[in-house]
Structures are given as structure tokens and as C-alpha cells.
């Protein structure tokens, strides 16, 4: 297995959660599932005056609270919003949070290099392994923490707040863990077979 559009140790493309194409800028102004204010008037994101964007925008898909946007109660990416399915074909998809959790639960993790690329290697008891490059993430137009850490989207939305989705993260010198992160960030995808 490898990241979408890459060799196993390469970073590949970055995707906002639920988007299927890479882009140059990752923020609320470029996110596919954002609509700006209740009058739907497009406003530019101003991180200096409103770093969290409170009350400026609402979600048009994958939302469970009417204060956050249009409620559809979808918690898992649909195939048309899954970067792996759209880019590689219907037999591929992004793993769920529960499936990613199995890596931490059933595999031994080591931070290592493969072909000169730093990352995390998860090895199962049967000897099978998966290498995840420390590809960092994209915020705005910047690539952050590349070669220091990595994160990989799951297809699972945070069920408490639709602002974020689950992803697997690891940092140099630290263990792998699962967190919620802002859906608008550009994060790699590791595809699995259906």
C-alpha cells in the first residue's frame, strides 16, 4: 500500500477531508463543504481578526448540529467524497477510524527510515508491515512538519463536532496517536482495499 499517487515512501498528494483533489491552499475559504455566513455571502478568511472563524462559516455536508451548518448526520465519507475511491477506483477507500486504530492496537510501531525517508512502520504479528512517511500537513499554502511527523486521514468524522475528522498522527521521538483535526487541512491519504 502507498499514499495516493506515489511510491510507498513518497509523500503523495494532500487532501482536505472529504475532498478528492489536491490544491495549492488549504483553509476555510477554499474548502468544498464551507458556506459563509447564513446569508451565504462569501467573506475572506481573516486569520488575524478571527483565527477560529467562529460564526463566519457553516458546513454544507457532514454535519450533525444545525448551529454548525446543514444537518445530514453523515459520519463516514461517501464514495464520491473519498479521495482513494475517486482517484484509484471503486475497490479502494480511506480507512475508518476503527480500522486505523487496529494499527496501534495490534501492531508494533517503530519510527524509522525507508529509502532515506523518515516515517512510522507498523508491523503485525505475522510480519506484514506498512510504512507511513512523515509527510507533515498543509495549512494555507505551507507544508508543515514534513520529515518530522505525519498524519493520515480516516474516513470518520468527529461525532462530537463536525469541524474536525479523525486522523492517525505520529511525531519524531513520540508515539502514534489518534486525534481530531480541522477538516480544511491538507493531509495525506493511505488507501486500503474494500
XYZ file of N, CA and C in Angstrom:
582
model
N 0.838 -1.187 0.000
C 0.000 0.000 0.000
C 0.878 1.244 0.000
N 0.349 2.311 -0.534
C 1.085 3.564 -0.594
C 0.113 4.727 -0.552
N 0.656 5.927 -0.358
C -0.192 7.110 -0.369
C -0.735 7.312 -1.776
N -1.849 7.997 -1.881
C -2.457 8.228 -3.181
C -1.472 8.954 -4.090
N -1.271 8.431 -5.278
C -0.402 8.956 -6.332
C 1.073 8.956 -5.970
N 1.613 7.872 -5.392
C 3.009 7.894 -5.001
C 3.601 6.505 -4.851
N 4.926 6.457 -4.651
C 5.620 5.232 -4.251
C 5.434 5.097 -2.744
N 5.673 3.892 -2.173
C 5.400 3.695 -0.736
C 6.068 4.704 0.199
N 7.277 5.183 -0.137
C 7.958 6.100 0.777
C 7.820 7.571 0.385
N 7.052 7.877 -0.634
C 6.859 9.266 -1.037
C 5.618 9.853 -0.374
N 5.592 11.175 -0.270
C 4.501 11.861 0.421
C 3.176 11.778 -0.327
N 3.194 11.963 -1.611
C 1.947 11.946 -2.377
C 1.182 13.247 -2.230
N -0.067 13.216 -2.635
C -0.916 14.401 -2.572
C -1.497 14.595 -1.179
N -1.909 15.828 -0.925
C -2.575 16.194 0.323
C -4.020 16.542 -0.022
N -4.921 16.205 0.885
C -6.336 16.445 0.654
C -6.973 17.039 1.901
N -7.878 17.983 1.715
C -8.758 18.373 2.817
C -9.735 17.213 3.001
N -10.268 17.033 4.210
C -11.140 15.888 4.481
C -12.400 15.960 3.620
N -12.653 14.902 2.878
C -13.827 14.846 2.024
C -13.629 15.426 0.637
N -12.446 15.969 0.373
C -12.156 16.464 -0.970
C -11.345 15.413 -1.722
N -11.420 15.451 -3.031
C -10.793 14.404 -3.832
C -9.685 14.910 -4.749
N -9.383 16.196 -4.677
C -8.314 16.768 -5.486
C -7.371 17.558 -4.594
N -6.072 17.467 -4.929
C -5.083 18.294 -4.242
C -5.258 19.737 -4.717
N -4.784 20.674 -3.907
C -4.902 22.086 -4.281
C -3.714 22.852 -3.714
N -3.628 24.131 -4.010
C -2.494 24.948 -3.583
C -2.667 25.534 -2.191
N -3.904 25.793 -1.775
C -4.174 26.446 -0.492
C -5.239 25.654 0.265
N -4.982 25.426 1.557
C -5.899 24.676 2.420
C -6.357 25.563 3.570
N -7.596 26.048 3.492
C -8.201 26.821 4.571
C -9.715 26.845 4.361
N -10.436 27.524 5.223
C -11.897 27.525 5.103
C -12.373 28.197 3.816
N -11.620 29.157 3.313
C -12.027 29.857 2.094
C -11.973 28.956 0.863
N -11.159 27.897 0.906
C -11.029 27.001 -0.249
C -11.681 25.643 -0.012
N -12.301 25.454 1.146
C -12.863 24.143 1.477
C -14.216 23.927 0.804
N -14.354 22.802 0.159
C -15.540 22.451 -0.633
C -16.842 22.485 0.164
N -16.795 22.140 1.440
C -18.026 21.987 2.222
C -18.315 23.154 3.155
N -17.765 24.317 2.845
C -17.998 25.519 3.651
C -18.913 26.470 2.892
N -19.861 27.038 3.616
C -20.612 28.176 3.089
C -20.418 29.289 4.112
N -20.315 30.511 3.627
C -20.001 31.623 4.508
C -21.252 32.334 4.967
N -21.368 32.556 6.226
C -22.465 33.146 6.988
C -23.841 32.723 6.465
N -24.852 32.958 7.262
C -26.194 32.454 6.949
C -26.805 33.105 5.713
N -26.316 34.269 5.328
C -26.816 34.914 4.113
C -26.061 34.402 2.888
N -25.099 33.483 3.139
C -24.297 32.875 2.080
C -23.482 33.914 1.311
N -23.065 34.971 2.005
C -22.222 35.984 1.399
C -20.775 35.558 1.598
N -20.059 35.424 0.509
C -18.678 34.987 0.587
C -17.828 36.052 1.271
N -17.124 35.637 2.307
C -16.202 36.519 3.004
C -14.829 35.874 2.975
N -13.823 36.668 2.977
C -12.471 36.136 3.033
C -12.146 35.754 4.470
N -11.415 34.663 4.602
C -10.980 34.239 5.928
C -9.901 35.215 6.390
N -10.068 35.757 7.596
C -9.068 36.660 8.155
C -8.556 36.052 9.444
N -7.473 35.317 9.339
C -6.948 34.594 10.492
C -6.533 35.535 11.619
N -6.118 36.762 11.275
C -5.669 37.680 12.315
C -6.834 38.179 13.165
N -7.947 38.489 12.537
C -9.066 39.035 13.294
C -9.967 37.953 13.881
N -9.980 36.771 13.287
C -10.851 35.695 13.761
C -10.185 34.352 13.474
N -9.170 33.974 14.267
C -8.364 32.794 13.955
C -9.164 31.503 13.870
N -10.252 31.384 14.571
C -11.043 30.158 14.525
C -12.225 30.263 13.574
N -12.492 31.437 13.093
C -13.583 31.614 12.149
C -14.955 31.445 12.764
N -15.090 31.683 14.074
C -16.383 31.497 14.733
C -17.466 32.324 14.063
N -18.587 31.689 13.799
C -19.786 32.326 13.254
C -19.603 32.950 11.873
N -18.510 32.678 11.225
C -18.305 33.194 9.873
C -18.759 32.200 8.824
N -18.665 30.917 9.134
C -18.957 29.921 8.115
C -19.693 28.726 8.699
N -20.292 27.957 7.784
C -21.095 26.800 8.160
C -20.798 25.662 7.196
N -21.026 24.454 7.661
C -20.754 23.267 6.845
C -21.979 22.876 6.035
N -21.767 22.567 4.767
C -22.870 22.175 3.893
C -22.996 20.667 3.757
N -22.055 19.897 4.315
C -22.119 18.431 4.259
C -21.303 17.869 5.409
N -21.693 16.692 5.873
C -21.065 16.025 7.015
C -21.200 16.909 8.255
N -22.430 17.070 8.683
C -22.746 17.932 9.813
C -23.867 17.310 10.642
N -23.762 17.417 11.966
C -24.795 16.831 12.831
C -25.455 17.845 13.752
N -25.064 19.107 13.666
C -25.589 20.134 14.551
C -25.993 21.345 13.712
N -27.237 21.777 13.829
C -27.712 22.884 12.989
C -26.979 24.190 13.263
N -26.340 24.336 14.426
C -25.541 25.532 14.683
C -24.276 25.554 13.826
N -23.870 24.381 13.339
C -22.655 24.273 12.525
C -22.928 24.254 11.029
N -24.187 24.038 10.627
C -24.479 24.001 9.200
C -25.703 23.178 8.872
N -25.697 22.589 7.686
C -26.815 21.783 7.195
C -26.687 20.369 7.743
N -27.651 19.964 8.543
C -27.588 18.658 9.206
C -27.911 17.549 8.211
N -26.982 16.594 8.095
C -27.219 15.403 7.279
C -26.877 14.130 8.047
N -26.238 14.289 9.211
C -25.869 13.169 10.085
C -25.016 12.120 9.381
N -24.208 12.528 8.417
C -23.238 11.631 7.783
C -21.953 11.661 8.599
N -21.469 10.497 8.998
C -20.260 10.426 9.820
C -19.090 9.761 9.108
N -19.353 9.107 7.988
C -18.314 8.428 7.221
C -18.375 8.929 5.786
N -17.199 9.157 5.191
C -17.159 9.664 3.824
C -17.929 8.769 2.867
N -18.714 9.380 2.021
C -19.373 8.668 0.934
C -18.338 8.410 -0.166
N -18.531 7.391 -0.993
C -17.541 7.082 -2.033
C -17.179 8.274 -2.918
N -18.136 9.123 -3.254
C -17.835 10.261 -4.124
C -16.994 11.337 -3.437
N -16.844 11.250 -2.116
C -16.038 12.203 -1.353
C -14.765 11.565 -0.797
N -14.499 10.336 -1.171
C -13.343 9.577 -0.691
C -12.225 9.701 -1.727
N -11.125 10.362 -1.364
C -10.027 10.599 -2.308
C -9.458 9.301 -2.864
N -9.398 8.253 -2.065
C -8.870 6.973 -2.545
C -9.801 6.360 -3.588
N -11.087 6.351 -3.320
C -12.065 5.780 -4.251
C -12.089 6.558 -5.566
N -12.136 7.867 -5.479
C -12.230 8.702 -6.679
C -10.956 8.619 -7.517
N -9.778 8.608 -6.870
C -8.518 8.639 -7.604
C -7.990 7.269 -8.015
N -8.317 6.227 -7.260
C -7.766 4.898 -7.553
C -8.797 3.913 -8.061
N -10.062 4.163 -7.831
C -11.096 3.250 -8.297
C -11.947 2.721 -7.160
N -13.040 2.083 -7.523
C -14.044 1.675 -6.537
C -13.580 0.592 -5.576
N -12.482 -0.077 -5.869
C -12.003 -1.100 -4.934
C -11.143 -0.516 -3.807
N -10.864 0.785 -3.856
C -10.041 1.452 -2.845
C -10.881 2.432 -2.041
N -10.439 2.686 -0.801
C -11.120 3.666 0.054
C -10.170 4.104 1.162
N -10.542 5.174 1.852
C -9.817 5.637 3.036
C -10.302 4.797 4.216
N -9.390 4.315 5.072
C -9.832 3.506 6.219
C -10.618 4.332 7.235
N -11.470 3.654 7.989
C -12.218 4.302 9.068
C -11.304 4.509 10.273
N -11.770 5.303 11.220
C -11.046 5.494 12.479
C -10.823 4.151 13.168
N -11.842 3.302 13.186
C -11.730 2.000 13.844
C -10.662 1.139 13.174
N -10.598 1.171 11.853
C -9.578 0.395 11.136
C -8.183 0.939 11.402
N -8.025 2.248 11.406
C -6.720 2.826 11.726
C -6.310 2.470 13.150
N -7.270 2.430 14.066
C -6.975 2.108 15.468
C -6.369 0.722 15.613
N -6.685 -0.180 14.691
C -6.126 -1.530 14.741
C -4.612 -1.517 14.573
N -4.075 -0.537 13.857
C -2.623 -0.429 13.729
C -1.974 -0.264 15.095
N -2.522 0.623 15.897
C -1.969 0.877 17.229
C -2.247 -0.293 18.172
N -3.391 -0.912 18.013
C -3.797 -1.986 18.916
C -3.071 -3.303 18.645
N -2.895 -3.657 17.371
C -2.404 -4.994 17.019
C -1.022 -5.026 16.386
N -0.403 -3.879 16.180
C 0.898 -3.845 15.515
C 1.957 -3.214 16.407
N 3.188 -3.624 16.173
C 4.323 -2.977 16.829
C 4.717 -1.789 15.961
N 4.909 -0.643 16.594
C 5.241 0.571 15.861
C 6.690 0.948 16.096
N 7.362 1.338 15.037
C 8.723 1.851 15.158
C 8.857 3.072 14.257
N 9.626 4.034 14.713
C 9.922 5.215 13.911
C 11.252 4.936 13.231
N 11.281 5.023 11.916
C 12.433 4.550 11.161
C 12.550 5.298 9.842
N 13.551 4.926 9.054
C 13.708 5.471 7.709
C 13.561 4.353 6.693
N 12.947 4.676 5.576
C 12.842 3.746 4.458
C 13.270 4.498 3.212
N 14.322 4.008 2.559
C 14.873 4.676 1.369
C 15.147 6.152 1.633
N 15.678 6.450 2.825
C 16.046 7.811 3.185
C 14.907 8.699 3.636
N 13.710 8.139 3.785
C 12.539 8.915 4.198
C 12.124 8.489 5.597
N 11.994 9.462 6.501
C 11.575 9.181 7.872
C 10.077 8.910 7.917
N 9.686 7.990 8.814
C 8.269 7.703 8.972
C 8.017 6.684 10.058
N 6.808 6.185 10.108
C 6.404 5.182 11.100
C 6.146 3.864 10.386
N 6.671 2.792 10.972
C 6.446 1.454 10.429
C 5.622 0.671 11.434
N 4.521 0.114 10.978
C 3.654 -0.714 11.810
C 3.800 -2.152 11.330
N 4.194 -3.055 12.244
C 4.422 -4.453 11.886
C 3.474 -5.346 12.664
N 2.722 -6.177 11.940
C 1.784 -7.117 12.559
C 2.537 -8.348 13.058
N 1.885 -9.151 13.882
C 2.499 -10.365 14.431
C 2.897 -11.351 13.344
N 2.218 -11.323 12.195
C 2.562 -12.236 11.103
C 3.720 -11.724 10.247
N 4.278 -10.554 10.597
C 5.414 -9.996 9.885
C 5.059 -8.993 8.800
N 3.799 -8.913 8.413
C 3.390 -7.908 7.429
C 3.550 -6.517 8.030
N 3.938 -5.567 7.201
C 4.151 -4.217 7.728
C 3.653 -3.167 6.744
N 3.477 -1.976 7.273
C 3.082 -0.810 6.492
C 3.979 0.343 6.935
N 4.500 1.099 5.969
C 5.334 2.259 6.249
C 4.552 3.509 5.884
N 4.476 4.444 6.819
C 3.788 5.719 6.596
C 4.819 6.844 6.651
N 5.117 7.486 5.526
C 6.091 8.571 5.522
C 5.654 9.743 6.397
N 6.633 10.407 6.990
C 6.372 11.614 7.783
C 6.177 12.775 6.815
N 4.993 12.851 6.254
C 4.692 13.806 5.188
C 4.241 15.166 5.699
N 4.066 15.307 7.021
C 3.576 16.568 7.554
C 2.145 16.834 7.114
N 1.788 18.116 7.046
C 0.448 18.500 6.594
C 0.523 19.875 5.946
N -0.526 20.248 5.266
C -0.588 21.563 4.634
C -1.658 22.413 5.303
N -1.267 23.632 5.626
C -2.188 24.627 6.177
C -1.935 25.906 5.402
N -2.993 26.478 4.864
C -2.785 27.591 3.948
C -2.010 27.053 2.759
N -0.917 27.708 2.404
C -0.067 27.226 1.308
C 1.222 26.592 1.820
N 1.352 26.478 3.142
C 2.585 25.962 3.740
C 2.544 24.463 3.979
N 3.712 23.822 3.807
C 3.906 22.433 4.200
C 4.563 22.466 5.571
N 3.918 21.859 6.559
C 4.360 21.937 7.952
C 4.739 20.551 8.463
N 5.851 20.470 9.185
C 6.337 19.257 9.857
C 6.732 18.117 8.932
N 6.933 18.366 7.645
C 7.396 17.294 6.759
C 8.738 16.793 7.265
N 8.931 15.507 7.285
C 10.098 14.771 7.777
C 10.194 14.748 9.302
N 9.319 15.468 9.991
C 9.289 15.436 11.459
C 8.121 14.622 11.984
N 7.056 14.580 11.228
C 5.873 13.856 11.663
C 4.911 13.665 10.518
N 3.913 12.863 10.774
C 2.944 12.587 9.731
C 1.562 12.402 10.294
N 0.610 12.545 9.438
C -0.773 12.295 9.792
C -1.485 11.734 8.586
N -2.476 10.895 8.812
C -3.219 10.264 7.724
C -4.698 10.284 8.045
N -5.486 10.848 7.115
C -6.924 10.931 7.321
C -7.547 9.556 7.502
N -8.557 9.511 8.362
C -9.505 8.399 8.365
C -10.726 8.901 7.601
N -11.654 8.022 7.335
C -12.894 8.437 6.666
C -13.973 8.804 7.678
N -13.582 8.918 8.963
C -14.551 9.114 10.049
C -14.561 10.546 10.564
N -15.738 11.136 10.578
C -15.944 12.468 11.135
C -15.953 12.384 12.658
N -15.495 13.439 13.308
C -15.624 13.541 14.757
C -17.116 13.627 15.076
N -17.631 12.707 15.853
C -19.073 12.668 16.133
C -19.519 13.725 17.136
N -18.582 14.403 17.776
C -18.918 15.452 18.734
C -18.988 16.814 18.045
N -18.103 17.040 17.089
C -18.050 18.325 16.393
C -17.678 18.102 14.936
N -18.506 18.570 14.035
C -18.244 18.351 12.608
C -17.116 19.222 12.069
N -16.530 20.036 12.907
C -15.409 20.873 12.493
C -14.182 20.032 12.185
N -14.106 18.835 12.786
C -12.905 18.022 12.642
C -13.232 16.575 12.290
N -12.201 15.884 11.809
C -12.298 14.463 11.493
C -11.108 13.762 12.145
N -11.227 12.447 12.307
C -10.156 11.670 12.936
C -9.007 11.427 11.967
N -7.808 11.417 12.527
C -6.638 11.029 11.750
C -5.595 10.421 12.671
N -4.728 9.610 12.081
C -3.613 8.987 12.783
C -2.433 9.935 12.671
N -1.779 10.231 13.795
C -0.642 11.148 13.790
C 0.538 10.518 14.511
N 1.735 10.798 14.026
C 2.956 10.418 14.734
C 3.978 11.532 14.548
N 4.806 11.714 15.564
C 5.859 12.724 15.531
C 7.181 12.072 15.873
N 8.253 12.620 15.361
C 9.588 12.104 15.629
C 9.807 12.031 17.134
N 10.229 10.872 17.612
C 10.504 10.689 19.029
C 9.270 10.517 19.884
N 8.115 10.314 19.262
C 6.873 10.199 20.013
C 6.081 9.019 19.469
N 5.056 8.637 20.174
C 4.225 7.513 19.744
C 3.147 7.965 18.762
N 2.538 7.005 18.116
C 1.410 7.304 17.234
C 0.157 7.443 18.074
N -0.701 8.338 17.681
C -1.950 8.552 18.418
C -3.019 9.009 17.440
N -4.243 9.027 17.910
C -5.368 9.434 17.082
C -5.941 10.728 17.629
N -6.178 11.649 16.739
C -6.667 12.959 17.115
C -7.775 13.387 16.165
N -8.382 14.499 16.515
C -9.293 15.191 15.616
C -8.531 16.389 15.084
N -8.703 16.667 13.827
C -8.035 17.822 13.244
C -9.012 18.529 12.309
N -8.825 19.815 12.173
C -9.628 20.662 11.299
C -9.729 20.040 9.903
N -10.929 19.880 9.415
C -11.181 19.244 8.118
C -10.546 19.978 6.945
N -10.233 21.250 7.108
C -9.717 22.038 5.991
C -8.227 21.833 5.745
N -7.504 21.213 6.665
C -6.063 20.995 6.491
C -5.807 19.968 5.399
N -4.675 20.115 4.735
C -4.262 19.154 3.720
C -3.453 18.045 4.362
N -3.967 16.835 4.325
C -3.336 15.681 4.973
C -3.337 14.527 3.973
N -2.255 13.729 3.943
C -2.216 12.595 3.015
C -3.267 11.534 3.336
N -3.481 10.675 2.358
C -4.429 9.573 2.468
C -3.685 8.275 2.191
N -3.862 7.283 3.035
C -3.338 5.939 2.769
C -4.522 5.049 2.435
N -4.588 4.621 1.205
C -5.725 3.840 0.719
C -5.661 2.390 1.189
N -6.835 1.785 1.382
C -6.951 0.352 1.671
C -7.940 -0.248 0.672
N -7.814 -1.553 0.457
C -8.765 -2.251 -0.409
C -10.072 -2.455 0.314
N -11.180 -2.369 -0.419
C -12.503 -2.598 0.177
C -12.679 -4.062 0.492
